[in-house]
Tab-separated table of C-alpha atoms in Angstrom:
chain	number	residue	atom	x	y	z
A	312	UNK	CA	0.017	-0.016	0.624
A	313	UNK	CA	1.296	3.254	-1.010
A	314	UNK	CA	1.516	6.287	1.724
A	315	UNK	CA	-1.136	8.264	2.259
A	316	UNK	CA	-3.781	5.212	0.947
A	317	UNK	CA	-5.743	3.342	3.484
A	318	UNK	CA	-8.903	1.290	3.450
A	319	UNK	CA	-12.794	1.884	5.029
A	320	UNK	CA	-12.803	1.658	8.198
A	321	UNK	CA	-15.597	2.068	11.233
A	322	UNK	CA	-16.253	5.585	12.476
A	323	UNK	CA	-20.065	5.920	11.955
A	324	UNK	CA	-22.660	6.439	14.844
A	325	UNK	CA	-26.598	5.531	13.827
A	326	UNK	CA	-26.743	10.084	14.362
A	327	UNK	CA	-24.197	9.997	12.117
A	328	UNK	CA	-26.325	6.799	9.561
A	329	UNK	CA	-29.460	8.667	10.388
A	330	UNK	CA	-28.108	11.793	9.954
A	331	UNK	CA	-27.124	10.717	5.226
A	332	UNK	CA	-30.181	8.720	5.181
A	333	UNK	CA	-32.984	11.507	6.099
A	334	UNK	CA	-30.806	14.283	4.862
A	335	UNK	CA	-31.470	11.983	1.275
A	336	UNK	CA	-34.914	11.557	1.441
A	337	UNK	CA	-36.227	14.388	3.244
A	338	UNK	CA	-35.773	16.294	-0.304
A	339	UNK	CA	-37.195	19.457	-1.855
A	340	UNK	CA	-39.368	17.058	-3.689
A	341	UNK	CA	-42.217	17.281	0.056
A	342	UNK	CA	-42.610	20.779	-1.678
A	343	UNK	CA	-43.288	20.206	-4.632
A	344	UNK	CA	-44.614	16.396	-4.970
A	345	UNK	CA	-48.348	17.196	-2.725
A	346	UNK	CA	-49.911	18.691	-4.939
A	347	UNK	CA	-48.971	16.394	-7.788
A	348	UNK	CA	-50.500	13.631	-6.374
A	349	UNK	CA	-53.305	16.096	-5.473
A	350	UNK	CA	-54.323	16.316	-8.653
A	351	UNK	CA	-54.556	12.170	-9.009
A	352	UNK	CA	-55.835	11.542	-6.044
A	353	UNK	CA	-59.706	11.205	-5.493
A	354	UNK	CA	-59.713	12.187	-1.384
A	355	UNK	CA	-57.878	13.462	0.673
A	356	UNK	CA	-58.053	10.215	2.821
A	357	UNK	CA	-56.659	8.840	-1.411
A	358	UNK	CA	-54.054	10.993	-0.843
A	359	UNK	CA	-52.783	10.388	2.395
A	360	UNK	CA	-52.692	6.487	1.700
A	361	UNK	CA	-50.998	7.081	-1.384
A	362	UNK	CA	-48.887	8.380	0.636
A	363	UNK	CA	-49.049	5.628	3.474
A	364	UNK	CA	-47.978	3.528	1.128
A	365	UNK	CA	-45.553	4.886	-0.451
A	366	UNK	CA	-43.230	4.524	3.062
A	367	UNK	CA	-44.469	0.545	3.534
A	368	UNK	CA	-43.330	-0.082	0.053
A	369	UNK	CA	-39.944	2.421	1.172
A	370	UNK	CA	-39.946	-0.011	4.128
A	371	UNK	CA	-40.082	-3.118	1.947
A	372	UNK	CA	-37.004	-1.945	-0.488
A	373	UNK	CA	-35.031	-1.391	3.353
A	374	UNK	CA	-36.005	-5.070	4.423
A	375	UNK	CA	-34.339	-5.992	1.734
A	376	UNK	CA	-31.175	-4.001	1.294
A	377	UNK	CA	-31.081	-4.080	4.982
A	378	UNK	CA	-30.099	-7.707	4.391
A	379	UNK	CA	-28.423	-7.491	2.355
A	380	UNK	CA	-25.563	-4.756	3.944
A	381	UNK	CA	-25.624	-6.086	6.802
A	382	UNK	CA	-24.814	-9.887	5.373
A	383	UNK	CA	-21.438	-8.286	2.764
A	384	UNK	CA	-21.034	-4.657	4.413
A	385	UNK	CA	-19.091	-3.064	1.564
A	386	UNK	CA	-17.813	0.434	0.279
A	387	UNK	CA	-19.350	-1.262	-2.993
A	388	UNK	CA	-22.926	-1.420	-2.551
A	389	UNK	CA	-25.472	-2.347	-4.990
A	390	UNK	CA	-22.254	-2.798	-7.410
A	391	UNK	CA	-20.932	-5.197	-4.218
A	392	UNK	CA	-23.917	-7.835	-4.199
A	393	UNK	CA	-24.880	-7.884	-7.854
A	394	UNK	CA	-20.796	-8.826	-8.773
A	395	UNK	CA	-21.776	-11.454	-6.145
A	396	UNK	CA	-24.934	-12.265	-8.077
A	397	UNK	CA	-25.041	-11.700	-11.297
A	398	UNK	CA	-21.282	-11.659	-12.003
A	399	UNK	CA	-19.111	-8.857	-13.202
A	400	UNK	CA	-21.325	-7.719	-16.615
A	401	UNK	CA	-24.388	-6.708	-14.215
A	402	UNK	CA	-22.055	-4.579	-11.748
A	403	UNK	CA	-19.713	-3.283	-14.276
A	404	UNK	CA	-22.347	-1.934	-16.202
A	405	UNK	CA	-24.127	-0.699	-12.476
A	406	UNK	CA	-20.530	0.832	-11.207
A	407	UNK	CA	-20.687	2.665	-14.133
A	408	UNK	CA	-24.399	3.912	-14.598
A	409	UNK	CA	-23.341	5.107	-10.076
A	410	UNK	CA	-20.325	6.950	-11.887
A	411	UNK	CA	-21.732	8.568	-15.278
A	412	UNK	CA	-26.117	8.837	-14.508
A	413	UNK	CA	-27.281	7.951	-10.837
A	414	UNK	CA	-26.062	9.479	-7.768
A	415	UNK	CA	-24.006	12.251	-10.721
A	416	UNK	CA	-27.227	12.703	-12.190
A	417	UNK	CA	-28.878	13.240	-8.518
A	418	UNK	CA	-26.823	15.923	-7.095
A	419	UNK	CA	-26.907	17.762	-10.751
A	420	UNK	CA	-30.639	17.957	-10.359
A	421	UNK	CA	-30.305	18.986	-6.680
A	422	UNK	CA	-27.587	21.708	-7.895
A	423	UNK	CA	-30.758	23.577	-10.258
A	424	UNK	CA	-32.591	22.819	-7.131
A	425	UNK	CA	-31.125	24.092	-4.485
A	426	UNK	CA	-30.002	27.605	-7.708
A	427	UNK	CA	-33.398	28.422	-8.647
A	428	UNK	CA	-34.378	28.909	-4.966
A	429	UNK	CA	-31.231	30.790	-4.237
A	430	UNK	CA	-31.633	33.000	-6.943
A	431	UNK	CA	-35.209	34.108	-5.718
A	432	UNK	CA	-32.873	35.211	-2.610
A	433	UNK	CA	-29.735	36.594	-4.566
A	434	UNK	CA	-30.055	36.784	-8.183
A	435	UNK	CA	-26.689	36.762	-10.270
A	436	UNK	CA	-27.585	37.543	-13.162
A	437	UNK	CA	-29.048	35.354	-16.015
A	438	UNK	CA	-27.483	32.815	-15.414
A	439	UNK	CA	-27.909	33.037	-11.883
A	440	UNK	CA	-29.109	29.049	-11.170
A	441	UNK	CA	-26.171	27.393	-12.923
A	442	UNK	CA	-23.793	29.853	-11.521
A	443	UNK	CA	-25.448	28.386	-7.936
A	444	UNK	CA	-25.444	24.909	-9.179
A	445	UNK	CA	-21.190	24.878	-9.882
A	446	UNK	CA	-20.991	26.338	-6.597
A	447	UNK	CA	-22.682	23.335	-4.234
A	448	UNK	CA	-20.829	21.236	-6.483
A	449	UNK	CA	-17.904	22.669	-6.500
A	450	UNK	CA	-17.995	23.113	-2.585
A	451	UNK	CA	-19.776	20.393	-1.352
A	452	UNK	CA	-16.832	17.869	-2.881
A	453	UNK	CA	-13.607	20.146	-1.266
A	454	UNK	CA	-15.784	19.438	1.589
A	455	UNK	CA	-15.823	15.321	1.280
A	456	UNK	CA	-12.314	15.554	0.183
A	457	UNK	CA	-11.432	17.102	3.408
A	458	UNK	CA	-12.749	14.144	4.708
A	459	UNK	CA	-15.698	12.129	6.175
A	460	UNK	CA	-15.218	13.823	10.001
A	461	UNK	CA	-16.646	17.104	7.627
A	462	UNK	CA	-18.978	15.759	5.555
A	463	UNK	CA	-20.736	14.079	8.355
A	464	UNK	CA	-20.918	17.028	10.425
A	465	UNK	CA	-21.767	19.148	7.553
A	466	UNK	CA	-24.419	16.204	6.879
A	467	UNK	CA	-25.100	16.173	9.911
A	468	UNK	CA	-26.139	20.099	11.021
A	469	UNK	CA	-28.008	20.995	7.073
A	470	UNK	CA	-30.132	17.987	7.996
A	471	UNK	CA	-31.076	18.897	11.857
A	472	UNK	CA	-31.462	22.148	9.920
A	473	UNK	CA	-33.932	20.204	7.758
A	474	UNK	CA	-36.103	18.452	10.284
A	475	UNK	CA	-37.045	21.147	12.151
A	476	UNK	CA	-37.717	23.416	9.641
A	477	UNK	CA	-39.530	21.012	7.311
A	478	UNK	CA	-41.104	20.507	11.397
A	479	UNK	CA	-42.412	24.567	10.807
A	480	UNK	CA	-43.488	23.420	8.198
A	481	UNK	CA	-46.359	21.397	10.081
A	482	UNK	CA	-46.601	23.027	12.963
A	483	UNK	CA	-47.825	26.469	10.322
A	484	UNK	CA	-49.643	24.256	8.626
A	485	UNK	CA	-51.957	22.429	12.110
A	486	UNK	CA	-51.887	25.270	14.199
A	487	UNK	CA	-51.527	28.714	12.799
A	488	UNK	CA	-53.918	28.844	8.885
A	489	UNK	CA	-56.903	30.498	9.037
A	490	UNK	CA	-59.833	27.457	8.766
A	491	UNK	CA	-60.814	27.100	5.120
A	492	UNK	CA	-64.593	27.637	4.151
A	493	UNK	CA	-66.781	25.246	2.857
A	494	UNK	CA	-66.425	26.594	-0.823
A	495	UNK	CA	-61.931	26.106	-0.128
A	496	UNK	CA	-62.651	22.578	1.652
A	497	UNK	CA	-64.113	21.166	-1.243
A	498	UNK	CA	-62.595	17.494	-3.056
A	499	UNK	CA	-60.712	18.311	-5.816
A	500	UNK	CA	-61.810	16.778	-9.545
A	501	UNK	CA	-59.838	13.913	-10.189
A	502	UNK	CA	-59.377	10.441	-11.618
A	503	UNK	CA	-59.939	7.145	-9.984
A	504	UNK	CA	-59.392	4.885	-12.247
A	505	UNK	CA	-55.697	3.051	-11.420
A	506	UNK	CA	-53.157	4.839	-14.267
A	507	UNK	CA	-54.380	8.521	-12.159
A	508	UNK	CA	-53.310	6.641	-8.769
A	509	UNK	CA	-50.559	5.104	-10.796
A	510	UNK	CA	-49.015	7.720	-11.961
A	511	UNK	CA	-49.845	9.391	-7.916
A	512	UNK	CA	-47.344	6.740	-6.620
A	513	UNK	CA	-44.460	7.249	-9.043
A	514	UNK	CA	-44.565	10.651	-7.665
A	515	UNK	CA	-44.360	9.616	-4.118
A	516	UNK	CA	-41.934	6.757	-4.892
A	517	UNK	CA	-39.894	9.141	-6.227
A	518	UNK	CA	-39.277	11.140	-3.360
A	519	UNK	CA	-39.111	8.703	-0.519
A	520	UNK	CA	-36.269	8.367	-3.822
A	521	UNK	CA	-32.425	8.118	-2.724
A	522	UNK	CA	-32.982	5.166	1.439
A	523	UNK	CA	-30.202	3.087	-0.714
A	524	UNK	CA	-27.193	5.169	-0.671
A	525	UNK	CA	-26.923	3.878	3.377
A	526	UNK	CA	-25.782	0.403	1.606
A	527	UNK	CA	-22.138	2.198	0.675
A	528	UNK	CA	-21.850	3.357	3.875
A	529	UNK	CA	-22.143	-0.582	5.789
A	530	UNK	CA	-17.859	-0.891	6.388
A	531	UNK	CA	-18.130	2.388	7.626
A	532	UNK	CA	-19.403	2.142	10.295
A	533	UNK	CA	-19.605	0.875	14.374
A	534	UNK	CA	-21.311	-2.311	16.207
A	535	UNK	CA	-21.979	-5.006	14.910
A	536	UNK	CA	-23.695	-6.080	11.487
A	537	UNK	CA	-27.252	-5.417	12.100
A	538	UNK	CA	-27.095	-1.209	13.300
A	539	UNK	CA	-26.837	-0.807	9.431
A	540	UNK	CA	-30.195	-2.469	8.907
A	541	UNK	CA	-31.437	-0.465	12.140
A	542	UNK	CA	-30.673	2.371	11.661
A	543	UNK	CA	-31.964	2.639	8.321
A	544	UNK	CA	-35.177	1.220	9.237
A	545	UNK	CA	-35.787	3.914	12.197
A	546	UNK	CA	-34.944	6.477	8.713
A	547	UNK	CA	-36.910	5.094	6.978
A	548	UNK	CA	-40.322	5.061	9.439
A	549	UNK	CA	-38.875	8.641	10.449
A	550	UNK	CA	-39.301	9.972	7.692
A	551	UNK	CA	-42.724	7.892	6.646
A	552	UNK	CA	-43.948	10.035	9.765
A	553	UNK	CA	-42.810	13.447	8.435
A	554	UNK	CA	-44.407	13.099	4.776
A	555	UNK	CA	-47.768	11.780	6.014
A	556	UNK	CA	-47.802	15.209	9.120
A	557	UNK	CA	-46.577	17.599	6.442
A	558	UNK	CA	-49.505	16.106	3.889
A	559	UNK	CA	-51.951	17.023	6.372
A	560	UNK	CA	-51.037	20.504	6.368
A	561	UNK	CA	-51.483	21.222	3.059
A	562	UNK	CA	-54.483	19.230	3.154
A	563	UNK	CA	-55.921	21.169	6.287
A	564	UNK	CA	-54.886	24.936	5.142
A	565	UNK	CA	-54.890	24.303	1.103
A	566	UNK	CA	-57.300	22.108	0.831
A	567	UNK	CA	-57.173	18.817	-1.823
A	568	UNK	CA	-58.323	21.814	-4.773
A	569	UNK	CA	-55.906	24.234	-3.609
A	570	UNK	CA	-52.703	21.501	-3.012
A	571	UNK	CA	-53.861	20.094	-6.652
A	572	UNK	CA	-54.016	24.053	-7.869
A	573	UNK	CA	-49.999	24.878	-6.646
A	574	UNK	CA	-47.905	25.173	-8.678
A	575	UNK	CA	-45.530	25.377	-4.940
A	576	UNK	CA	-47.590	23.789	-2.082
A	577	UNK	CA	-45.555	24.429	0.684
A	578	UNK	CA	-45.346	28.557	-0.319
A	579	UNK	CA	-49.118	29.436	-1.078
A	580	UNK	CA	-49.180	27.071	2.427
A	581	UNK	CA	-46.619	29.697	3.920
A	582	UNK	CA	-48.393	32.739	1.992
A	583	UNK	CA	-52.089	31.790	3.211
A	584	UNK	CA	-50.543	31.258	7.122
A	585	UNK	CA	-47.848	34.252	8.294
A	586	UNK	CA	-48.076	36.128	4.380
A	587	UNK	CA	-45.261	37.470	2.549
A	588	UNK	CA	-42.595	36.620	4.625
A	589	UNK	CA	-43.814	33.045	5.110
A	590	UNK	CA	-41.894	32.800	1.079
A	591	UNK	CA	-38.973	34.588	1.762
A	592	UNK	CA	-38.734	31.176	4.840
A	593	UNK	CA	-39.894	28.549	2.352
A	594	UNK	CA	-36.892	29.207	-0.512
A	595	UNK	CA	-34.510	29.454	2.363
A	596	UNK	CA	-35.530	26.709	3.891
A	597	UNK	CA	-36.218	24.981	0.065
A	598	UNK	CA	-32.259	25.400	-0.729
A	599	UNK	CA	-31.351	23.655	2.635
A	600	UNK	CA	-33.608	20.853	0.944
A	601	UNK	CA	-31.778	20.111	-1.870
A	602	UNK	CA	-28.257	21.421	-0.683
A	603	UNK	CA	-28.660	18.988	2.361
A	604	UNK	CA	-29.947	15.489	0.012
A	605	UNK	CA	-26.788	17.268	-2.042
A	606	UNK	CA	-24.366	17.040	0.285
A	607	UNK	CA	-25.182	13.780	1.472
A	608	UNK	CA	-24.971	12.279	-2.603
A	609	UNK	CA	-21.646	13.244	-2.732
A	610	UNK	CA	-20.561	11.977	-0.188
A	611	UNK	CA	-22.126	8.268	-0.181
A	612	UNK	CA	-21.966	8.197	-4.650
A	613	UNK	CA	-18.662	8.615	-4.211
A	614	UNK	CA	-17.278	5.075	-2.264
A	615	UNK	CA	-19.572	3.119	-4.856
A	616	UNK	CA	-16.714	4.701	-7.753
A	617	UNK	CA	-13.948	3.429	-5.233
A	618	UNK	CA	-14.899	0.033	-5.002
A	619	UNK	CA	-15.072	-0.044	-8.925
A	620	UNK	CA	-11.381	1.044	-9.097
A	621	UNK	CA	-10.315	-1.807	-6.807
A	622	UNK	CA	-11.440	-3.991	-9.242
A	623	UNK	CA	-11.660	-2.532	-12.676
A	624	UNK	CA	-8.070	-2.296	-15.211
A	625	UNK	CA	-9.595	0.483	-16.883
A	626	UNK	CA	-10.843	3.011	-13.616
A	627	UNK	CA	-7.837	2.045	-11.015
A	628	UNK	CA	-6.510	4.479	-10.419
A	629	UNK	CA	-9.879	5.725	-9.194
A	630	UNK	CA	-9.495	2.874	-6.284
A	631	UNK	CA	-7.408	4.832	-3.250
A	632	UNK	CA	-8.451	5.569	-0.587
A	633	UNK	CA	-6.934	8.520	1.476
A	634	UNK	CA	-5.799	7.429	5.391
A	635	UNK	CA	-6.017	11.238	6.050
A	636	UNK	CA	-8.609	12.397	4.738
A	637	UNK	CA	-10.481	8.463	5.441
A	638	UNK	CA	-11.974	9.257	1.446
A	639	UNK	CA	-11.965	8.138	-1.368
A	640	UNK	CA	-10.616	11.186	-2.882
A	641	UNK	CA	-9.526	10.962	-6.438
A	642	UNK	CA	-12.885	9.513	-7.185
A	643	UNK	CA	-14.647	12.374	-5.259
A	644	UNK	CA	-13.167	14.269	-7.971
A	645	UNK	CA	-14.479	12.388	-11.004
A	646	UNK	CA	-17.485	12.470	-9.481
A	647	UNK	CA	-17.963	16.102	-9.158
A	648	UNK	CA	-16.391	16.898	-12.881
A	649	UNK	CA	-19.170	14.232	-14.124
A	650	UNK	CA	-21.295	16.216	-12.290
A	651	UNK	CA	-19.999	19.735	-13.780
A	652	UNK	CA	-20.481	18.537	-17.279
A	653	UNK	CA	-24.404	17.093	-16.277
A	654	UNK	CA	-24.707	21.070	-14.573
A	655	UNK	CA	-23.577	22.179	-17.854
A	656	UNK	CA	-25.919	19.759	-20.382
A	657	UNK	CA	-29.559	21.157	-18.085
A	658	UNK	CA	-27.566	24.243	-18.603
A	659	UNK	CA	-27.950	24.007	-21.868
A	660	UNK	CA	-31.284	23.009	-22.026
A	661	UNK	CA	-32.681	25.642	-20.208
A	662	UNK	CA	-34.933	22.749	-18.407
A	663	UNK	CA	-31.950	21.659	-15.506
A	664	UNK	CA	-34.817	20.027	-12.834
A	665	UNK	CA	-36.770	18.215	-15.458
A	666	UNK	CA	-33.802	16.885	-18.081
A	667	UNK	CA	-31.940	15.618	-14.493
A	668	UNK	CA	-35.459	13.856	-13.701
A	669	UNK	CA	-35.763	11.642	-16.896
A	670	UNK	CA	-31.944	11.574	-17.424
A	671	UNK	CA	-31.492	9.260	-13.907
A	672	UNK	CA	-34.924	7.514	-13.471
A	673	UNK	CA	-34.881	4.836	-15.870
A	674	UNK	CA	-31.320	3.489	-15.149
A	675	UNK	CA	-32.185	3.874	-11.613
A	676	UNK	CA	-34.870	1.598	-11.446
A	677	UNK	CA	-33.577	-1.206	-12.863
A	678	UNK	CA	-30.305	-1.513	-11.171
A	679	UNK	CA	-33.030	-1.826	-8.060
A	680	UNK	CA	-34.421	-3.867	-9.571
A	681	UNK	CA	-31.563	-6.277	-10.131
A	682	UNK	CA	-30.840	-6.150	-6.267
A	683	UNK	CA	-33.773	-7.673	-5.350
A	684	UNK	CA	-32.637	-9.948	-7.842
A	685	UNK	CA	-29.701	-10.417	-6.189
A	686	UNK	CA	-31.751	-11.223	-2.759
A	687	UNK	CA	-32.627	-13.999	-3.943
A	688	UNK	CA	-29.961	-15.193	-6.051
A	689	UNK	CA	-27.238	-15.052	-3.430
A	690	UNK	CA	-29.975	-16.355	-1.083
A	691	UNK	CA	-30.222	-19.367	-3.513
A	692	UNK	CA	-25.946	-19.610	-3.520
A	693	UNK	CA	-24.791	-18.814	-0.667
A	694	UNK	CA	-26.538	-19.462	1.753
A	695	UNK	CA	-24.165	-20.516	4.651
A	696	UNK	CA	-23.209	-16.717	4.852
A	697	UNK	CA	-24.335	-15.367	8.243
A	698	UNK	CA	-27.007	-13.466	6.984
A	699	UNK	CA	-27.365	-10.753	11.528
A	700	UNK	CA	-30.271	-9.959	9.660
A	701	UNK	CA	-32.911	-11.366	7.749
A	702	UNK	CA	-35.304	-10.245	5.465
A	703	UNK	CA	-39.006	-11.548	6.604
A	704	UNK	CA	-41.790	-13.146	4.905
A	705	UNK	CA	-39.297	-14.524	2.800
A	706	UNK	CA	-39.142	-15.073	-0.898
A	707	UNK	CA	-42.567	-12.785	-0.611
A	708	UNK	CA	-40.292	-9.642	0.848
A	709	UNK	CA	-37.608	-9.302	-1.966
A	710	UNK	CA	-40.744	-10.640	-4.818
A	711	UNK	CA	-43.042	-7.157	-3.248
A	712	UNK	CA	-40.048	-5.423	-3.935
A	713	UNK	CA	-38.893	-6.736	-6.999
A	714	UNK	CA	-42.100	-5.920	-8.222
A	715	UNK	CA	-43.237	-2.516	-7.719
A	716	UNK	CA	-39.624	-1.799	-8.849
A	717	UNK	CA	-40.215	-3.090	-12.445
A	718	UNK	CA	-43.819	-0.803	-12.204
A	719	UNK	CA	-41.506	2.049	-11.160
A	720	UNK	CA	-39.044	1.005	-14.395
A	721	UNK	CA	-42.051	0.811	-17.328
A	722	UNK	CA	-44.297	4.043	-15.775
A	723	UNK	CA	-39.898	6.208	-15.245
A	724	UNK	CA	-39.806	5.762	-19.352
A	725	UNK	CA	-43.771	6.202	-20.608
A	726	UNK	CA	-44.620	9.398	-19.090
A	727	UNK	CA	-40.042	10.772	-19.722
A	728	UNK	CA	-38.770	12.007	-22.655
A	729	UNK	CA	-35.915	13.193	-24.050
A	730	UNK	CA	-33.666	12.885	-21.506
A	731	UNK	CA	-34.577	8.866	-20.410
A	732	UNK	CA	-33.071	8.090	-23.789
A	733	UNK	CA	-30.350	9.808	-23.548
A	734	UNK	CA	-29.607	7.910	-20.175
A	735	UNK	CA	-29.979	4.447	-21.490
A	736	UNK	CA	-28.090	5.657	-23.891
A	737	UNK	CA	-25.297	6.192	-21.720
A	738	UNK	CA	-25.339	3.185	-20.106
A	739	UNK	CA	-25.550	1.806	-22.960
A	740	UNK	CA	-21.259	3.104	-23.596
A	741	UNK	CA	-20.780	0.851	-20.450
A	742	UNK	CA	-21.635	-2.552	-22.897
A	743	UNK	CA	-18.765	-0.728	-25.473
A	744	UNK	CA	-16.354	0.242	-22.089
A	745	UNK	CA	-17.014	-3.375	-20.556
A	746	UNK	CA	-15.862	-4.976	-23.433
A	747	UNK	CA	-13.038	-3.174	-23.536
A	748	UNK	CA	-12.041	-4.185	-19.699
A	749	UNK	CA	-12.732	-7.799	-19.818
A	750	UNK	CA	-10.699	-8.218	-22.914
A	751	UNK	CA	-7.781	-6.747	-21.045
A	752	UNK	CA	-8.487	-8.321	-18.047
A	753	UNK	CA	-7.367	-11.839	-20.011
A	754	UNK	CA	-5.105	-10.058	-21.644
A	755	UNK	CA	-3.630	-9.788	-18.104
A	756	UNK	CA	-4.720	-13.227	-16.639
A	757	UNK	CA	-2.610	-14.678	-19.252
A	758	UNK	CA	0.780	-12.608	-18.382
A	759	UNK	CA	-0.218	-13.433	-15.421
A	760	UNK	CA	1.896	-16.066	-13.183
A	761	UNK	CA	-0.849	-19.500	-12.382
A	762	UNK	CA	-0.923	-18.085	-9.022
A	763	UNK	CA	-1.953	-14.552	-9.513
A	764	UNK	CA	-4.212	-16.575	-12.056
A	765	UNK	CA	-6.129	-18.484	-9.493
A	766	UNK	CA	-6.968	-15.386	-7.550
A	767	UNK	CA	-10.543	-13.816	-8.722
A	768	UNK	CA	-10.263	-9.113	-8.525
A	769	UNK	CA	-13.086	-9.887	-6.343
A	770	UNK	CA	-11.328	-11.115	-3.824
A	771	UNK	CA	-9.157	-7.458	-3.249
A	772	UNK	CA	-12.783	-6.125	-2.591
A	773	UNK	CA	-13.377	-9.349	0.183
A	774	UNK	CA	-11.129	-7.295	2.910
A	775	UNK	CA	-14.438	-5.406	4.236
A	776	UNK	CA	-16.389	-8.048	4.184
């Protein structure tokens, strides 16, 4: 090992893991998605049930990930599970997608949300939002390169502010908003068809997305292997409770029709409750929410790139762990550079947020589905492996998770545009790189000694298991 290099070590507390998980999930979507869900709901009760079911669906997925993360703690997360269960090909394509589409696209998306709301506070000219987005990417990358301690401390502070802000919206909506008149409280006209409900579930599940990122920290968590499982489940429970409460607040303050007609549901609630000052407060809150989720995604996203580099011939430069900073500094730099390129793409299309949603969604749900399949494959292939946490009601629970992923994958293709095709095209280029990687690996294996040939490259990654 070269001087200055190291490996992941258990240094994260339960509170750090929960702050990262809640910070990723409790993002800016809760200030936009409720109006879209309300427009597809026949009643307030149906809308709240949809949000509850979204939490249950996320809990189903979290149970599957809890078994995988506790059995095989590894900085590669899904990448490692796919490698063990399905082989190098799917794992390579997933790692390529993580490098070019999934976390990088999510960070760019959140950067544009931050830029849009920061511009309302302090505009910087015609390119204000992209400038703020660029500053966010550069700043958070620098913070996390400085060290894991700096990254987690920043995350804990931002998550605390975010939760307090959402709590303020809940309190204002429930206690300080004037009662609605009979006309305002009337339900919104909405189709009650399965299509409308299905579309509402797509919005809800996208808002709940991101909890799986905790898997990339599983090798860095203190305590027993069950710690990561319970941290994940507790985080999902907290987020579900907050989402239900904030939607109850919206419903009480605006009514279903008011929610459905709103372009900025939280801003309208604050405006009705406390006047024009509420819009300013809300802009700060949403900017903090986007910043919180972006920082957590920067921190977790680079872990996959590091694990990928440990196994890859083409991308081995990413597989370096900086001992002093206790983090994958090279992977963070490359991730930041690709994210800045995506910010540039969003700036060119002039629809940064929408483009990044379309770009990331289909690829994300495809590999989510394959991770659920990996759980079942590993139950058969490695039945004797210690599993500190076992998913309940097996195999029904993972089959349900796979079904949910398949449905949302279909929906993300059916309801998105050119951005989805761009994301799939980038994933397709990974197939070309996989062929090059395979050829180089074969040549290297042929040139190696018999002893080296007898040890698969995967063994390099098992130091953290």
